[in-house]
PDB file of C-alpha atoms in Angstrom:
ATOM      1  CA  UNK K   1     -14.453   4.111  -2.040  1.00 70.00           C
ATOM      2  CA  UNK K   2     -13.570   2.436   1.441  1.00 80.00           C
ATOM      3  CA  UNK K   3      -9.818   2.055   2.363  1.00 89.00           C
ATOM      4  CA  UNK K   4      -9.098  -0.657   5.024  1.00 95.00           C
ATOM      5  CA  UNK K   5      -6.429  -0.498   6.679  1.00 95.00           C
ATOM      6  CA  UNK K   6      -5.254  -4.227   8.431  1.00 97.00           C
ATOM      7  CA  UNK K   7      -2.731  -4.000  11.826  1.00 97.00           C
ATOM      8  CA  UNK K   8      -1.863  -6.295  14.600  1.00 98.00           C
ATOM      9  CA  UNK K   9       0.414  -8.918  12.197  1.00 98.00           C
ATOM     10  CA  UNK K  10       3.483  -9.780  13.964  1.00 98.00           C
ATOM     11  CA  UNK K  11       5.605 -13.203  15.196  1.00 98.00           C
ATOM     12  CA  UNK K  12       4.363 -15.073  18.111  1.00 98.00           C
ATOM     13  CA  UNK K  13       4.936 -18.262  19.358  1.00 98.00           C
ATOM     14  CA  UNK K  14       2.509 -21.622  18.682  1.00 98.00           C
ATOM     15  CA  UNK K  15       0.152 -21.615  21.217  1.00 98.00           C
ATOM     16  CA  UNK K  16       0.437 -18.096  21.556  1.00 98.00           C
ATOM     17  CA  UNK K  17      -2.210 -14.856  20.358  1.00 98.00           C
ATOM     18  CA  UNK K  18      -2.727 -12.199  18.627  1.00 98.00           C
ATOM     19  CA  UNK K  19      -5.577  -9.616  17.563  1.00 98.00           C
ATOM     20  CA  UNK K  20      -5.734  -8.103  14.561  1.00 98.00           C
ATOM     21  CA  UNK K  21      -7.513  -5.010  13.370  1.00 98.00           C
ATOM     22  CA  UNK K  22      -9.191  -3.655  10.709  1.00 96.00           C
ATOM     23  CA  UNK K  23     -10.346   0.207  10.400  1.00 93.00           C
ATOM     24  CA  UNK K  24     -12.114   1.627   7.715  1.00 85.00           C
ATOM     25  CA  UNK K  25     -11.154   5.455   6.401  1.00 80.00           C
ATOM     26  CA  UNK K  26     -14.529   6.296   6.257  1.00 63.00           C
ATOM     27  CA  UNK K  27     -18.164   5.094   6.569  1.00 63.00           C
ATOM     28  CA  UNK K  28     -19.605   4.681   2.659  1.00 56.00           C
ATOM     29  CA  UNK K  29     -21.906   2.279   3.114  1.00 58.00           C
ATOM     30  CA  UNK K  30     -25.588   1.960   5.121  1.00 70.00           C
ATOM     31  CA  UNK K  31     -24.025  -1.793   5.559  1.00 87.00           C
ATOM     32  CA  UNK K  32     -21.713  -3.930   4.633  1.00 90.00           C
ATOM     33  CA  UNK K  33     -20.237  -7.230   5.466  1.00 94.00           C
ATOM     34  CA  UNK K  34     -16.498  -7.935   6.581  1.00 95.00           C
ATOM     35  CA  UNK K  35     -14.270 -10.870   6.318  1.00 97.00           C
ATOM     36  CA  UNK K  36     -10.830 -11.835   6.904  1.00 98.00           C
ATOM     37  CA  UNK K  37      -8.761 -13.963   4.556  1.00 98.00           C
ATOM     38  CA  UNK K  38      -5.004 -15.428   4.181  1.00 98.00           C
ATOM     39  CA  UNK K  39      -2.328 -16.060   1.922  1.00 98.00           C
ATOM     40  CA  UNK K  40       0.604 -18.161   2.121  1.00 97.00           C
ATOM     41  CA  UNK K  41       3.476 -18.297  -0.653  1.00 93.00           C
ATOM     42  CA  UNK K  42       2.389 -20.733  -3.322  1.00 95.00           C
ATOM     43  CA  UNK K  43      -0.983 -20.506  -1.995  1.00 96.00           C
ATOM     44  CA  UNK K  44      -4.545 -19.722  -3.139  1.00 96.00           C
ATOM     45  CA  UNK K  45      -5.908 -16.656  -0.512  1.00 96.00           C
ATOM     46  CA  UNK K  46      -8.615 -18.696   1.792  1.00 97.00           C
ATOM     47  CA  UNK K  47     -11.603 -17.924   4.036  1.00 98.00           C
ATOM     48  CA  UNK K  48     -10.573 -17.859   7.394  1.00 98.00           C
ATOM     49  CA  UNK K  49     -13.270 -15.628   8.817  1.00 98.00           C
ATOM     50  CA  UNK K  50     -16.669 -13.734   7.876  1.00 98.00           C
ATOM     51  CA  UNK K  51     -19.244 -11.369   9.619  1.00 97.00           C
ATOM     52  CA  UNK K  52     -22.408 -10.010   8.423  1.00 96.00           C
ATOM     53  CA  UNK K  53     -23.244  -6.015   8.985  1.00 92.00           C
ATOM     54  CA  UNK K  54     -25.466  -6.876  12.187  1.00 93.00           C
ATOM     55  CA  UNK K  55     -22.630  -8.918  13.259  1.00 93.00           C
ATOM     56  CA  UNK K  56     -25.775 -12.017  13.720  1.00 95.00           C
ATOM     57  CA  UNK K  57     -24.108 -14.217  11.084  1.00 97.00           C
ATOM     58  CA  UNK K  58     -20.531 -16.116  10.934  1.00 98.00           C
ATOM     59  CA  UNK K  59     -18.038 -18.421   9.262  1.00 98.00           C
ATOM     60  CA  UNK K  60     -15.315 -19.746   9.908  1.00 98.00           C
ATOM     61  CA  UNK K  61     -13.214 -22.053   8.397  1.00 98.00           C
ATOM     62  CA  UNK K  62     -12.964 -25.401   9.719  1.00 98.00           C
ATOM     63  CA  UNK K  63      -8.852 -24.609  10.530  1.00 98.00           C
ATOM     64  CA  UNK K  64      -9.650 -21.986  12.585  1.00 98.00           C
ATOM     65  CA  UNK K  65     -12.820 -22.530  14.332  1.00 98.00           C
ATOM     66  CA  UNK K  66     -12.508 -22.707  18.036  1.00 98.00           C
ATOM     67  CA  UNK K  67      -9.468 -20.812  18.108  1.00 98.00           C
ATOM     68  CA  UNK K  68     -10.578 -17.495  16.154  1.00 98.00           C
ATOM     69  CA  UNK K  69     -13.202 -14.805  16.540  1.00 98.00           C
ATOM     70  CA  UNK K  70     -14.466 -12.379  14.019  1.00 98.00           C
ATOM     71  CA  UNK K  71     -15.897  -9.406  15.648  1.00 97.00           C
ATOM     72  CA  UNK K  72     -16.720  -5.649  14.632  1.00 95.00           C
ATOM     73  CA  UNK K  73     -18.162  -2.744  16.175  1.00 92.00           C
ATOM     74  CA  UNK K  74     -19.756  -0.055  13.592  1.00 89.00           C
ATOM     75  CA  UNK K  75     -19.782   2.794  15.318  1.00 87.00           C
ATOM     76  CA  UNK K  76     -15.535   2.779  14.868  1.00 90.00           C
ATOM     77  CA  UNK K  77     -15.500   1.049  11.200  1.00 89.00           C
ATOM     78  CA  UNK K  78     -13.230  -1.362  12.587  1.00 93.00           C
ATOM     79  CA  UNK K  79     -13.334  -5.321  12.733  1.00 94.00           C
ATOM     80  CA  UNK K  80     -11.287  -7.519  14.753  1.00 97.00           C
ATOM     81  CA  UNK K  81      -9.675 -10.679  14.319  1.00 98.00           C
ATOM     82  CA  UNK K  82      -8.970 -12.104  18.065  1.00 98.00           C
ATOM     83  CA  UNK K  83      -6.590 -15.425  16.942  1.00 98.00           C
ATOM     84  CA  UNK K  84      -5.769 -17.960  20.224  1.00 98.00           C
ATOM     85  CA  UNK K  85      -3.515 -21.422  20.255  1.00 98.00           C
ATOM     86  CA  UNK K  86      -1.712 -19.751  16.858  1.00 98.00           C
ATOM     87  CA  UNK K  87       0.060 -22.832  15.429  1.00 98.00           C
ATOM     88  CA  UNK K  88       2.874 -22.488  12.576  1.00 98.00           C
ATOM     89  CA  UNK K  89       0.344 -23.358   9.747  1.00 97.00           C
ATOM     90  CA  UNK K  90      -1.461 -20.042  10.745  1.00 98.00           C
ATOM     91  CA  UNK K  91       1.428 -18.266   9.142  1.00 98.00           C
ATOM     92  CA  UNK K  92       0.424 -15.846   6.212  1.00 98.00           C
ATOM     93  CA  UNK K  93      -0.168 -12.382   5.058  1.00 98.00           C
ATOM     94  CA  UNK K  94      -4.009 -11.772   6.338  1.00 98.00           C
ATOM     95  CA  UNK K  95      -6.459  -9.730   4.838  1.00 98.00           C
ATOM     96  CA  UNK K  96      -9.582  -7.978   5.859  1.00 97.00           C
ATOM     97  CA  UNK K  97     -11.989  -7.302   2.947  1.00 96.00           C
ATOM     98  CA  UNK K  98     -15.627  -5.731   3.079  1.00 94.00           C
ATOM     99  CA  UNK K  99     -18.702  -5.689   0.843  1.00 93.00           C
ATOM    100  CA  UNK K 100     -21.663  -3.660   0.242  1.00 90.00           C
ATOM    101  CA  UNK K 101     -24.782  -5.775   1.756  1.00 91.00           C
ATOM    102  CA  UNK K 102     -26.252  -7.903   4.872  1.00 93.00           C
ATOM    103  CA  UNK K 103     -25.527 -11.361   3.594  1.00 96.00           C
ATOM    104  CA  UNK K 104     -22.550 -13.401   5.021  1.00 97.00           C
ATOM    105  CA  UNK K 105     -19.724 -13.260   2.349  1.00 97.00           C
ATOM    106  CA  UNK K 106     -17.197 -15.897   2.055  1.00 97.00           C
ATOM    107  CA  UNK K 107     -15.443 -15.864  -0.900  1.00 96.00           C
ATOM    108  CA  UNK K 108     -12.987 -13.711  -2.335  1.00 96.00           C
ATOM    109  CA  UNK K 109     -14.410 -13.154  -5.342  1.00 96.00           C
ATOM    110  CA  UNK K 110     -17.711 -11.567  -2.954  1.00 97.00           C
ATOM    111  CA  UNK K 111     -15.560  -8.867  -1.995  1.00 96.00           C
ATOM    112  CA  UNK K 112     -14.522  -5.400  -3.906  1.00 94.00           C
ATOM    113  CA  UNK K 113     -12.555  -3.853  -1.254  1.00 94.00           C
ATOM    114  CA  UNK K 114      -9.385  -5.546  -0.201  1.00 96.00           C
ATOM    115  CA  UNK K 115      -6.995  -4.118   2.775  1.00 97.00           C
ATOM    116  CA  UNK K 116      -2.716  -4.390   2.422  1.00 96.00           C
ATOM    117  CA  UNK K 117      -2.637  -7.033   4.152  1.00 97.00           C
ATOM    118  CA  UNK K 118      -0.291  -7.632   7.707  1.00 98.00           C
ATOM    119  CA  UNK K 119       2.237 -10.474   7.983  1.00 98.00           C
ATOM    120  CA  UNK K 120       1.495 -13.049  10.837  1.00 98.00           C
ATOM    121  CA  UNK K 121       4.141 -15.061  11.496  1.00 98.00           C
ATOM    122  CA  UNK K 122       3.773 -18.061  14.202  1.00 98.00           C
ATOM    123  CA  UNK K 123       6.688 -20.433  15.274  1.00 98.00           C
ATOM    124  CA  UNK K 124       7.318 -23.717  15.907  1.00 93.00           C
TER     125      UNK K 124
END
């Protein structure tokens, strides 16, 4: 069982930024990829970012690339989401997910453990 717990969400302005976090409770797992997704109302949840366990492989969707970085350190269970030149389409509940193995996950359906999510709000 790993518990994530997401934090960072807020409102910023377009063009603004904003990092988001992701800790695990607890270390269960020798390794284990991470990946943060999105949801919008009326929405299907979408990739936005993905990291493998040695942190050597990464996606990102084509909306964000450029402007977001996926990072993680082990040793404190915790990824990051660092998001720059936020525009209003950005808006949506994020997610942080995580899955047992060293291959680069990228669809939902890839991943059993699902944080709460944090609101990130970006105005026009």
């Amino acid at each position: 069982q790993v518990q994530l717990v997401e934090s960072g969400g807020g409102l910023v302005q377009a063009g603004g930024s904003l990092r988001l976090s992701c800790a695990a409770s607890r270390r269960a797992f020798n390794s284990y990829g991470l990946g943060w997704f999105r949801q919008a109302p009326g929405k299907e949840r979408e990739i936005v970012a993905a990291i493998t366990w040695g942190s050597g492989g990464r996606y990102y969707a084509d909306s964000v690339k450029g402007r977001f970085t996926i990072s993680r350190d082990n040793a404190k269970n915790t990824a990051y989401l660092q998001m720059n030149s936020l525009k209003p389409e950005d808006t949506a509940v994020y997610y942080c997910a995580a899955e047992v193995g060293t291959e680069l996950y990228t669809r939902p359906s890839q991943y059993h453990y699902w944080g709460q999510g944090t609101q990130v709000t970006v105005s026009a």
